[in-house]
């Protein structure tokens, strides 16, 4: 969660930026074809090559279930990493901004996650880690196809750059649909962070490059960053207009959400995400004071099921979690 | 007797066809008979069977096509979208080509290359970069810079580097 506490560019619209590089070792089968023995050899090989800076290595099978899911909810590791428990693991730095996932779909997945809009910086950092690993390891690479990955959708640069955006105003004005169509034409994929398909819970959207082959890394990252700046400007503009044009009705919506969160006694994750999203919008527009957008971004994650159980240090039923969730919200929101 | 099909010429050929136990007679002129036999040629049972089988065999061959290195079958890749090893990209290259051009707008890698790449690849990349810079310098009307870049490019090309 530490990454969320950091300051970042365009923070009132862009929650986080993430860069991921996929790599495989030469002369080893990709993880899905490896025997457990080969898997652990590759794990050791990568861990031994990654002793840069202050990092820790973890074998997935040594981590308790709740903690595993908590890390996924925090976006520090991917859900796929949990599928290969026998051979998978990860290396992570102290503030959880840099992760090297081992034996996920590919042998290596370097991930750099930062708050706000910082794709270019994140890429530079990921590139540095990549250079460091590569000085100790031989990668599977083809002159024409680039870095070879288990899935052809990651082929070439192995780069997936994604940005998490909070777009409540563009959603309320329905401009979002047009925006998504336009972004698809630009070769970008848009999906909800929570919830499937077009139903983006809490107005949180993830935007990422679809193609990984044929463009330079810097170009991919730059394009997304530029588009995000434009989207952020448009979102902020719409927020102001909504407030101007709908006045008391708009304010009412936000203050009701605020009131609910401050006094709820039991609440589902789904409802909580929707309400936090509205309160965050209220903070952005200066309607709600004494709370920060950083806190709201943290709450989006901390009210998720595994995070609540991790905090309580026990497994809980859905009903128990709803009560605990309400308590956390009442305590944290001022 | 006039031809059953065109009704103009005299019928010279007489076909008898038995389909599902029903007898059908056809009387045709030479011209129509040629067209008739051509259109019905593939419908004979042995041909239907062999056509069907060869298609099946072909499909079966694609499905069971296997990577010589990791033994992954193409069918397995089609099922879960994951290749088994670097060799798979060579073995299945024909089948992957249309797939790749569907996912990616360009199918030649232009990004980062490993530090331990071959010298010729490194030189080719260096040349591409310099040429890009040259184009930019020219469009910016930075002619001194452009001249410098041009000399650098010539120097590398003279030393046997680059295929372009």
Short mmCIF file of C-alpha atoms in Angstrom, two decimals:
data_model
loop_
_atom_site.label_atom_id
_atom_site.label_comp_id
_atom_site.label_asym_id
_atom_site.label_seq_id
_atom_site.Cartn_x
_atom_site.Cartn_y
_atom_site.Cartn_z
CA UNK A 1 0.00 0.00 0.00
CA UNK A 2 3.00 2.13 0.40
CA UNK A 3 3.11 3.15 -3.22
CA UNK A 4 -0.24 4.89 -2.87
CA UNK A 5 1.10 7.19 -0.17
CA UNK A 6 3.58 8.73 -2.61
CA UNK A 7 2.81 11.96 -4.37
CA UNK A 8 2.27 11.88 -8.10
CA UNK A 9 1.46 13.89 -11.19
CA UNK A 10 -2.25 14.39 -12.13
CA UNK A 11 -3.10 12.69 -8.87
CA UNK A 12 -6.69 13.99 -8.81
CA UNK A 13 -7.53 11.86 -11.86
CA UNK A 14 -4.72 9.33 -12.26
CA UNK A 15 -4.55 6.87 -9.36
CA UNK A 16 -1.50 4.93 -10.46
CA UNK A 17 0.82 4.07 -13.31
CA UNK A 18 2.17 0.61 -13.91
CA UNK A 19 4.77 -0.72 -16.30
CA UNK A 20 5.34 -4.41 -16.82
CA UNK A 21 8.08 -6.14 -18.81
CA UNK A 22 7.80 -9.83 -19.71
CA UNK A 23 10.97 -11.85 -20.22
CA UNK A 24 11.94 -15.50 -20.53
CA UNK A 25 15.22 -17.29 -20.10
CA UNK A 26 16.91 -18.78 -23.12
CA UNK A 27 16.97 -22.57 -23.29
CA UNK A 28 14.30 -23.16 -20.66
CA UNK A 29 10.73 -24.14 -21.36
CA UNK A 30 8.17 -21.47 -20.52
CA UNK A 31 6.61 -21.95 -17.04
CA UNK A 32 3.52 -23.84 -18.23
CA UNK A 33 5.76 -26.60 -19.70
CA UNK A 34 8.29 -26.82 -16.89
CA UNK A 35 8.53 -29.65 -14.37
CA UNK A 36 8.45 -28.57 -10.71
CA UNK A 37 12.18 -29.27 -10.53
CA UNK A 38 12.96 -27.07 -13.55
CA UNK A 39 10.66 -24.44 -12.07
CA UNK A 40 12.57 -24.23 -8.83
CA UNK A 41 15.90 -24.16 -10.69
CA UNK A 42 14.70 -21.17 -12.70
CA UNK A 43 13.38 -19.55 -9.51
CA UNK A 44 16.80 -19.86 -7.84
CA UNK A 45 18.60 -18.66 -10.96
CA UNK A 46 16.52 -15.48 -11.12
CA UNK A 47 16.64 -14.77 -7.38
CA UNK A 48 20.43 -15.12 -7.44
CA UNK A 49 20.64 -12.66 -10.33
CA UNK A 50 18.48 -10.02 -8.72
CA UNK A 51 20.51 -8.91 -5.74
CA UNK A 52 20.29 -5.22 -6.52
CA UNK A 53 19.22 -2.74 -3.86
CA UNK A 54 17.16 -3.71 -0.85
CA UNK A 55 14.83 -6.43 -1.96
CA UNK A 56 13.34 -9.59 -0.53
CA UNK A 57 12.47 -12.80 -2.32
CA UNK A 58 9.39 -14.87 -1.48
CA UNK A 59 8.29 -18.30 -2.63
CA UNK A 60 4.56 -18.24 -3.26
CA UNK A 61 3.96 -21.50 -1.41
CA UNK A 62 5.49 -20.03 1.76
CA UNK A 63 2.99 -17.18 1.90
CA UNK A 64 -0.36 -17.68 3.70
CA UNK A 65 -3.45 -17.62 1.46
CA UNK A 66 -4.97 -14.43 2.84
CA UNK A 67 -1.71 -12.60 2.42
CA UNK A 68 -1.40 -13.79 -1.17
CA UNK A 69 -4.81 -12.39 -2.03
CA UNK A 70 -4.09 -9.20 -0.14
CA UNK A 71 -1.05 -8.64 -2.36
CA UNK A 72 -3.17 -9.20 -5.46
CA UNK A 73 -5.75 -6.67 -4.22
CA UNK A 74 -2.92 -4.20 -3.71
CA UNK A 75 -1.90 -4.84 -7.35
CA UNK A 76 1.61 -5.69 -6.15
CA UNK A 77 1.43 -9.14 -7.74
CA UNK A 78 -0.84 -10.55 -10.44
CA UNK A 79 -3.62 -13.12 -9.88
CA UNK A 80 -1.85 -15.41 -12.38
CA UNK A 81 1.10 -15.71 -10.01
CA UNK A 82 -1.15 -17.59 -7.59
CA UNK A 83 -1.95 -20.23 -10.22
CA UNK A 84 1.58 -21.66 -10.31
CA UNK A 85 2.08 -21.90 -6.54
CA UNK A 86 4.52 -24.84 -6.79
CA UNK A 87 7.13 -22.88 -8.73
CA UNK A 88 6.18 -19.22 -8.55
CA UNK A 89 7.44 -16.44 -6.34
CA UNK A 90 8.43 -12.81 -6.39
CA UNK A 91 11.08 -10.31 -5.43
CA UNK A 92 9.95 -7.00 -3.99
CA UNK A 93 11.53 -3.79 -2.77
CA UNK A 94 10.66 -2.17 0.56
CA UNK A 95 8.07 0.33 -0.59
CA UNK A 96 6.38 -2.27 -2.83
CA UNK A 97 6.85 -0.19 -5.97
CA UNK A 98 9.08 -2.71 -7.72
CA UNK A 99 8.22 -6.38 -8.11
CA UNK A 100 9.85 -9.11 -10.12
CA UNK A 101 7.36 -11.93 -10.50
CA UNK A 102 8.95 -15.30 -11.15
CA UNK A 103 7.31 -18.15 -13.08
CA UNK A 104 4.07 -16.37 -13.70
CA UNK A 105 3.01 -16.88 -17.33
CA UNK A 106 6.61 -16.01 -18.25
CA UNK A 107 9.78 -16.63 -16.25
CA UNK A 108 10.15 -12.96 -15.43
CA UNK A 109 7.63 -10.16 -15.08
CA UNK A 110 9.19 -6.91 -13.95
CA UNK A 111 6.60 -4.52 -12.55
CA UNK A 112 7.01 -0.92 -11.47
CA UNK A 113 3.96 0.65 -9.84
CA UNK A 114 3.80 4.29 -8.83
CA UNK A 115 1.18 6.79 -7.72
CA UNK A 116 -0.16 9.34 -10.18
CA UNK A 117 0.87 9.69 -13.81
CA UNK A 118 4.49 8.57 -14.08
CA UNK A 119 4.68 6.01 -16.85
CA UNK A 120 7.90 7.35 -18.34
CA UNK A 121 9.70 7.27 -14.99
CA UNK A 122 8.26 3.85 -14.24
CA UNK A 123 9.51 2.58 -17.57
CA UNK A 124 13.01 3.95 -16.93
CA UNK A 125 13.07 2.14 -13.60
CA UNK A 126 11.78 -1.12 -15.09
CA UNK A 127 14.35 -0.81 -17.85
CA UNK A 128 17.13 -0.44 -15.29
CA UNK A 129 16.02 -3.57 -13.46
CA UNK A 130 15.82 -5.35 -16.80
CA UNK A 131 19.39 -4.30 -17.66
CA UNK A 132 20.57 -5.52 -14.29
CA UNK A 133 18.90 -8.92 -14.64
CA UNK A 134 20.11 -9.27 -18.18
CA UNK A 135 23.73 -8.80 -17.14
CA UNK A 136 23.37 -12.07 -15.24
CA UNK A 137 20.87 -13.97 -17.40
CA UNK A 138 20.37 -14.84 -21.06
CA UNK A 139 16.97 -13.91 -22.44
CA UNK A 140 14.95 -15.69 -25.12
CA UNK A 141 15.08 -13.18 -27.97
CA UNK A 142 14.50 -13.19 -31.71
CA UNK A 143 15.77 -10.42 -34.00
CA UNK A 144 12.44 -10.10 -35.77
CA UNK A 145 10.00 -11.00 -33.01
CA UNK A 146 11.83 -9.40 -30.10
CA UNK A 147 11.53 -10.83 -26.61
CA UNK A 148 9.77 -14.19 -26.80
CA UNK A 149 6.82 -14.61 -24.45
CA UNK A 150 4.53 -17.52 -23.64
CA UNK A 151 1.55 -15.65 -25.02
CA UNK A 152 1.94 -13.99 -28.45
CA UNK A 153 0.00 -10.98 -27.15
CA UNK A 154 3.08 -9.91 -25.16
CA UNK A 155 5.63 -10.58 -27.87
CA UNK A 156 8.25 -8.02 -28.90
CA UNK A 157 8.79 -5.43 -26.21
CA UNK A 158 7.00 -7.52 -23.57
CA UNK A 159 5.81 -4.13 -22.35
CA UNK A 160 2.38 -3.49 -20.93
CA UNK A 161 1.96 0.08 -19.72
CA UNK A 162 -1.24 0.73 -17.81
CA UNK A 163 -2.80 3.61 -16.00
CA UNK A 164 -5.61 3.57 -13.47
CA UNK A 165 -7.95 6.51 -13.95
CA UNK A 166 -10.79 7.85 -11.81
CA UNK A 167 -13.39 9.22 -14.22
CA UNK A 168 -16.64 9.87 -12.35
CA UNK A 169 -17.58 13.05 -14.21
CA UNK A 170 -17.01 11.65 -17.71
CA UNK A 171 -19.15 8.73 -16.61
CA UNK A 172 -21.99 10.95 -15.34
CA UNK A 173 -22.01 12.98 -18.55
CA UNK A 174 -21.83 9.72 -20.57
CA UNK A 175 -18.83 11.12 -22.45
CA UNK A 176 -16.97 8.03 -21.33
CA UNK A 177 -18.46 5.84 -24.09
CA UNK A 178 -17.17 8.10 -26.81
CA UNK A 179 -13.82 8.28 -25.06
CA UNK A 180 -13.48 4.50 -24.89
CA UNK A 181 -14.27 4.17 -28.61
CA UNK A 182 -11.62 6.76 -29.38
CA UNK A 183 -9.04 5.09 -27.16
CA UNK A 184 -9.70 1.74 -28.81
CA UNK A 185 -9.00 3.36 -32.15
CA UNK A 186 -5.68 4.53 -30.73
CA UNK A 187 -4.83 0.91 -29.94
CA UNK A 188 -5.54 1.16 -26.24
CA UNK A 189 -7.61 -1.26 -24.20
CA UNK A 190 -9.96 0.11 -21.54
CA UNK A 191 -11.53 -1.94 -18.80
CA UNK A 192 -13.01 -1.49 -15.37
CA UNK A 193 -10.64 -2.05 -12.45
CA UNK A 194 -13.43 -3.53 -10.36
CA UNK A 195 -16.29 -5.28 -12.09
CA UNK A 196 -16.50 -6.77 -15.54
CA UNK A 197 -16.89 -5.22 -18.97
CA UNK A 198 -18.33 -1.75 -19.22
CA UNK A 199 -19.55 -1.69 -15.64
CA UNK A 200 -16.59 -0.02 -14.02
CA UNK A 201 -17.26 0.00 -10.32
CA UNK A 202 -16.27 3.24 -8.57
CA UNK A 203 -15.59 4.87 -11.97
CA UNK A 204 -12.12 3.33 -11.93
CA UNK A 205 -10.78 2.47 -15.37
CA UNK A 206 -7.62 0.78 -16.48
CA UNK A 207 -6.10 1.88 -19.74
CA UNK A 208 -3.29 -0.07 -21.40
CA UNK A 209 -1.55 -0.67 -24.73
CA UNK A 210 -2.97 -3.52 -26.79
CA UNK A 211 -0.03 -4.16 -29.06
CA UNK A 212 3.49 -4.93 -27.84
CA UNK A 213 5.25 -5.57 -31.13
CA UNK A 214 6.53 -3.09 -33.69
CA UNK A 215 6.69 0.10 -31.61
CA UNK A 216 9.49 1.34 -29.42
CA UNK A 217 9.02 1.22 -25.66
CA UNK A 218 9.47 4.97 -25.25
CA UNK A 219 6.86 5.61 -27.94
CA UNK A 220 4.27 3.35 -26.33
CA UNK A 221 4.76 4.93 -22.92
CA UNK A 222 4.78 8.48 -24.24
CA UNK A 223 1.60 8.01 -26.24
CA UNK A 224 -0.34 6.71 -23.25
CA UNK A 225 0.99 9.44 -20.99
CA UNK A 226 -0.01 12.18 -23.43
CA UNK A 227 -3.49 10.72 -23.88
CA UNK A 228 -3.89 10.50 -20.12
CA UNK A 229 -3.06 14.18 -19.71
CA UNK A 230 -5.78 15.04 -22.19
CA UNK A 231 -8.26 12.73 -20.50
CA UNK A 232 -7.38 14.24 -17.10
CA UNK A 233 -8.00 17.75 -18.42
CA UNK A 234 -11.35 16.69 -19.87
CA UNK A 235 -12.39 14.95 -16.66
CA UNK A 236 -11.53 18.00 -14.54
CA UNK A 237 -13.42 20.24 -16.91
CA UNK A 238 -16.51 18.02 -16.73
CA UNK A 239 -16.33 17.94 -12.92
CA UNK A 240 -16.45 21.71 -12.76
CA UNK A 241 -19.32 21.92 -15.23
CA UNK A 242 -21.33 19.30 -13.36
CA UNK A 243 -21.01 21.29 -10.18
CA UNK A 244 -21.92 24.55 -11.90
CA UNK A 245 -24.89 23.17 -13.81
CA UNK A 246 -26.43 20.87 -11.23
CA UNK A 247 -25.48 22.69 -8.04
CA UNK A 248 -27.44 21.41 -5.10
CA UNK A 249 -28.40 18.06 -6.68
CA UNK A 250 -24.80 17.24 -7.45
CA UNK A 251 -23.68 18.28 -3.96
CA UNK A 252 -26.48 16.23 -2.44
CA UNK A 253 -25.25 13.09 -4.17
CA UNK A 254 -21.77 13.57 -2.77
CA UNK A 255 -22.78 14.53 0.78
CA UNK A 256 -25.15 11.55 0.95
CA UNK A 257 -22.26 9.23 0.06
CA UNK A 258 -20.13 10.94 2.70
CA UNK A 259 -22.85 10.57 5.32
CA UNK A 260 -23.35 6.89 4.54
CA UNK A 261 -19.67 6.08 4.80
CA UNK A 262 -19.32 7.94 8.09
CA UNK A 263 -22.24 6.19 9.75
CA UNK A 264 -22.60 2.79 8.12
CA UNK A 265 -22.66 -0.28 10.38
CA UNK A 266 -22.41 -2.93 7.66
CA UNK A 267 -21.50 -2.48 4.01
CA UNK A 268 -20.51 -4.59 0.99
CA UNK A 269 -17.27 -3.95 -0.91
CA UNK A 270 -19.28 -3.05 -4.00
CA UNK A 271 -21.31 -0.35 -2.28
CA UNK A 272 -18.26 0.96 -0.47
CA UNK A 273 -16.28 1.37 -3.70
CA UNK A 274 -19.15 3.35 -5.25
CA UNK A 275 -19.43 5.66 -2.24
CA UNK A 276 -15.68 6.19 -1.83
CA UNK A 277 -15.59 7.17 -5.48
CA UNK A 278 -18.19 9.90 -4.89
CA UNK A 279 -16.47 11.18 -1.76
CA UNK A 280 -13.20 11.31 -3.65
CA UNK A 281 -14.92 13.45 -6.27
CA UNK A 282 -16.18 15.69 -3.45
CA UNK A 283 -12.64 16.13 -2.15
CA UNK A 284 -11.39 16.93 -5.66
CA UNK A 285 -13.96 19.71 -5.96
CA UNK A 286 -13.26 21.11 -2.50
CA UNK A 287 -16.70 20.15 -1.16
CA UNK A 288 -15.37 17.75 1.44
CA UNK A 289 -12.53 18.83 3.67
CA UNK A 290 -10.29 17.08 6.21
CA UNK A 291 -9.86 14.06 3.94
CA UNK A 292 -7.31 13.44 1.21
CA UNK A 293 -7.55 11.73 -2.16
CA UNK A 294 -4.59 9.57 -1.09
CA UNK A 295 -6.75 8.24 1.76
CA UNK A 296 -9.56 7.44 -0.66
CA UNK A 297 -7.17 5.61 -2.99
CA UNK A 298 -5.95 3.59 -0.02
CA UNK A 299 -9.49 2.79 1.06
CA UNK A 300 -10.42 1.44 -2.39
CA UNK A 301 -7.91 -1.33 -1.66
CA UNK A 302 -8.17 -1.66 2.10
CA UNK A 303 -11.89 -2.47 2.04
CA UNK A 304 -11.35 -5.45 -0.29
CA UNK A 305 -12.02 -8.88 1.27
CA UNK A 306 -8.46 -10.18 1.70
CA UNK A 307 -7.18 -6.85 3.02
CA UNK A 308 -9.88 -6.78 5.71
CA UNK A 309 -9.07 -10.33 6.79
CA UNK A 310 -5.34 -9.61 6.77
CA UNK A 311 -5.90 -6.57 8.97
CA UNK A 312 -8.05 -8.62 11.37
CA UNK A 313 -5.57 -11.53 11.23
CA UNK A 314 -8.33 -14.08 10.72
CA UNK A 315 -10.58 -15.64 8.14
CA UNK A 316 -14.04 -14.08 8.14
CA UNK A 317 -17.42 -14.76 6.60
CA UNK A 318 -18.87 -12.28 4.15
CA UNK A 319 -21.21 -10.86 6.86
CA UNK A 320 -18.35 -10.43 9.32
CA UNK A 321 -16.31 -8.62 6.68
CA UNK A 322 -19.18 -6.23 5.95
CA UNK A 323 -19.29 -5.20 9.63
CA UNK A 324 -15.51 -4.83 9.81
CA UNK A 325 -15.52 -2.84 6.56
CA UNK A 326 -18.04 -0.38 8.00
CA UNK A 327 -15.91 0.02 11.11
CA UNK A 328 -12.76 0.72 9.08
CA UNK A 329 -14.60 3.33 7.02
CA UNK A 330 -16.05 5.10 10.05
CA UNK A 331 -12.66 5.23 11.72
CA UNK A 332 -10.64 6.37 8.70
CA UNK A 333 -12.97 8.93 7.13
CA UNK A 334 -12.91 12.20 9.00
CA UNK B 1 -35.24 -36.21 -79.10
CA UNK B 2 -34.25 -32.75 -77.92
CA UNK B 3 -31.80 -32.11 -75.07
CA UNK B 4 -33.49 -32.01 -71.60
CA UNK B 5 -31.37 -29.04 -70.51
CA UNK B 6 -31.18 -26.60 -73.42
CA UNK B 7 -34.09 -27.91 -75.41
CA UNK B 8 -32.38 -26.80 -78.64
CA UNK B 9 -29.94 -29.48 -79.79
CA UNK B 10 -30.52 -33.13 -80.34
CA UNK B 11 -29.87 -35.34 -77.35
CA UNK B 12 -26.95 -37.63 -78.01
CA UNK B 13 -26.14 -38.91 -74.56
CA UNK B 14 -28.38 -40.72 -72.16
CA UNK B 15 -27.72 -40.78 -68.42
CA UNK B 16 -29.37 -43.00 -65.92
CA UNK B 17 -28.95 -41.98 -62.32
CA UNK B 18 -30.29 -43.86 -59.33
CA UNK B 19 -30.58 -41.76 -56.20
CA UNK B 20 -32.09 -43.32 -53.06
CA UNK B 21 -33.62 -46.09 -55.17
CA UNK B 22 -35.33 -43.66 -57.58
CA UNK B 23 -34.36 -43.93 -61.16
CA UNK B 24 -33.82 -40.73 -63.13
CA UNK B 25 -33.15 -40.57 -66.87
CA UNK B 26 -31.53 -37.62 -68.52
CA UNK B 27 -31.10 -37.03 -72.25
CA UNK B 28 -28.59 -34.39 -73.18
CA UNK B 29 -26.80 -32.82 -76.10
CA UNK B 30 -22.99 -32.97 -76.16
CA UNK B 31 -22.51 -29.45 -74.87
CA UNK B 32 -24.90 -29.79 -71.95
CA UNK B 33 -23.56 -33.25 -71.16
CA UNK B 34 -20.05 -31.83 -70.70
CA UNK B 35 -21.34 -29.19 -68.31
CA UNK B 36 -23.46 -31.73 -66.48
CA UNK B 37 -20.67 -34.21 -65.94
CA UNK B 38 -18.27 -31.45 -64.84
CA UNK B 39 -20.71 -30.16 -62.22
CA UNK B 40 -21.53 -33.65 -61.01
CA UNK B 41 -18.05 -35.02 -61.11
CA UNK B 42 -17.20 -34.14 -57.52
CA UNK B 43 -20.47 -35.47 -56.26
CA UNK B 44 -19.58 -39.12 -56.84
CA UNK B 45 -19.39 -40.98 -53.59
CA UNK B 46 -15.72 -41.99 -53.67
CA UNK B 47 -14.79 -38.36 -54.29
CA UNK B 48 -16.99 -37.10 -51.53
CA UNK B 49 -15.37 -39.58 -49.19
CA UNK B 50 -11.78 -38.85 -50.12
CA UNK B 51 -12.39 -35.09 -50.03
CA UNK B 52 -13.90 -35.40 -46.61
CA UNK B 53 -11.10 -37.60 -45.41
CA UNK B 54 -8.29 -35.45 -46.77
CA UNK B 55 -9.84 -32.45 -45.03
CA UNK B 56 -10.04 -34.43 -41.84
CA UNK B 57 -6.47 -35.59 -42.24
CA UNK B 58 -5.32 -32.02 -42.84
CA UNK B 59 -7.18 -30.74 -39.78
CA UNK B 60 -5.89 -33.60 -37.73
CA UNK B 61 -2.36 -32.84 -38.91
CA UNK B 62 -2.64 -29.21 -37.80
CA UNK B 63 -4.09 -30.21 -34.48
CA UNK B 64 -1.43 -32.76 -33.70
CA UNK B 65 1.42 -30.71 -35.14
CA UNK B 66 3.94 -30.72 -32.37
CA UNK B 67 6.90 -28.65 -31.23
CA UNK B 68 10.02 -30.75 -31.63
CA UNK B 69 11.48 -29.20 -28.48
CA UNK B 70 8.78 -29.06 -25.78
CA UNK B 71 6.22 -31.38 -27.49
CA UNK B 72 3.42 -28.83 -27.23
CA UNK B 73 0.70 -29.49 -29.82
CA UNK B 74 -0.82 -26.69 -31.85
CA UNK B 75 -4.20 -27.81 -30.55
CA UNK B 76 -3.07 -27.21 -27.00
CA UNK B 77 -1.89 -23.70 -27.95
CA UNK B 78 -5.27 -23.01 -29.56
CA UNK B 79 -6.97 -24.10 -26.37
CA UNK B 80 -5.14 -21.96 -23.84
CA UNK B 81 -3.19 -19.44 -25.90
CA UNK B 82 0.20 -20.24 -24.45
CA UNK B 83 3.26 -21.49 -26.25
CA UNK B 84 5.64 -23.87 -24.52
CA UNK B 85 9.11 -22.67 -25.43
CA UNK B 86 11.04 -20.36 -27.74
CA UNK B 87 11.23 -23.07 -30.41
CA UNK B 88 7.42 -23.09 -30.70
CA UNK B 89 7.67 -19.73 -32.48
CA UNK B 90 9.69 -21.40 -35.27
CA UNK B 91 7.73 -24.63 -35.45
CA UNK B 92 4.34 -22.92 -35.65
CA UNK B 93 5.54 -19.81 -37.48
CA UNK B 94 3.16 -20.27 -40.46
CA UNK B 95 0.13 -20.60 -38.24
CA UNK B 96 1.22 -17.79 -35.91
CA UNK B 97 1.87 -15.25 -38.68
CA UNK B 98 -1.79 -14.31 -39.37
CA UNK B 99 -2.48 -14.33 -35.64
CA UNK B 100 0.39 -11.95 -34.93
CA UNK B 101 -0.61 -9.49 -37.61
CA UNK B 102 -4.08 -9.50 -36.09
CA UNK B 103 -2.84 -8.60 -32.62
CA UNK B 104 0.00 -6.28 -33.55
CA UNK B 105 -0.12 -3.59 -36.25
CA UNK B 106 3.54 -4.17 -37.17
CA UNK B 107 5.17 -7.55 -36.84
CA UNK B 108 8.85 -6.62 -36.68
CA UNK B 109 10.38 -5.76 -33.33
CA UNK B 110 11.74 -2.20 -33.14
CA UNK B 111 12.24 -1.93 -29.40
CA UNK B 112 14.97 -2.78 -26.95
CA UNK B 113 17.53 -5.42 -27.83
CA UNK B 114 19.54 -7.46 -25.34
CA UNK B 115 23.05 -6.27 -24.52
CA UNK B 116 24.49 -9.54 -25.77
CA UNK B 117 22.86 -9.31 -29.22
CA UNK B 118 24.96 -10.00 -32.29
CA UNK B 119 27.20 -7.17 -33.49
CA UNK B 120 25.33 -6.91 -36.79
CA UNK B 121 21.98 -6.39 -35.03
CA UNK B 122 23.49 -3.77 -32.76
CA UNK B 123 25.00 -1.95 -35.74
CA UNK B 124 21.73 -2.11 -37.64
CA UNK B 125 19.92 -0.58 -34.68
CA UNK B 126 22.53 2.12 -34.29
CA UNK B 127 22.13 3.01 -37.96
CA UNK B 128 18.34 3.13 -37.67
CA UNK B 129 18.63 5.45 -34.70
CA UNK B 130 21.08 7.74 -36.45
CA UNK B 131 18.89 7.87 -39.55
CA UNK B 132 15.92 8.81 -37.42
CA UNK B 133 17.94 11.57 -35.78
CA UNK B 134 19.08 12.72 -39.21
CA UNK B 135 15.52 13.00 -40.46
CA UNK B 136 14.57 14.97 -37.39
CA UNK B 137 17.60 17.27 -37.75
CA UNK B 138 16.67 17.96 -41.37
CA UNK B 139 13.05 18.71 -40.56
CA UNK B 140 14.23 20.99 -37.74
CA UNK B 141 16.59 22.65 -40.24
CA UNK B 142 19.53 21.87 -37.97
CA UNK B 143 21.84 21.38 -40.92
CA UNK B 144 25.13 21.37 -39.05
CA UNK B 145 23.83 18.59 -36.84
CA UNK B 146 22.49 16.80 -39.93
CA UNK B 147 25.88 16.93 -41.65
CA UNK B 148 27.52 15.45 -38.58
CA UNK B 149 24.98 12.64 -38.43
CA UNK B 150 25.33 11.94 -42.14
CA UNK B 151 29.11 11.55 -41.75
CA UNK B 152 28.61 9.24 -38.81
CA UNK B 153 26.19 7.09 -40.81
CA UNK B 154 28.60 6.92 -43.74
CA UNK B 155 31.41 5.91 -41.43
CA UNK B 156 29.43 3.01 -39.98
CA UNK B 157 28.20 1.90 -43.40
CA UNK B 158 31.77 1.99 -44.76
CA UNK B 159 32.88 -0.31 -41.96
CA UNK B 160 30.58 -3.00 -43.27
CA UNK B 161 27.69 -2.47 -40.91
CA UNK B 162 24.02 -2.48 -41.55
CA UNK B 163 21.99 -4.13 -44.21
CA UNK B 164 20.03 -1.05 -45.22
#
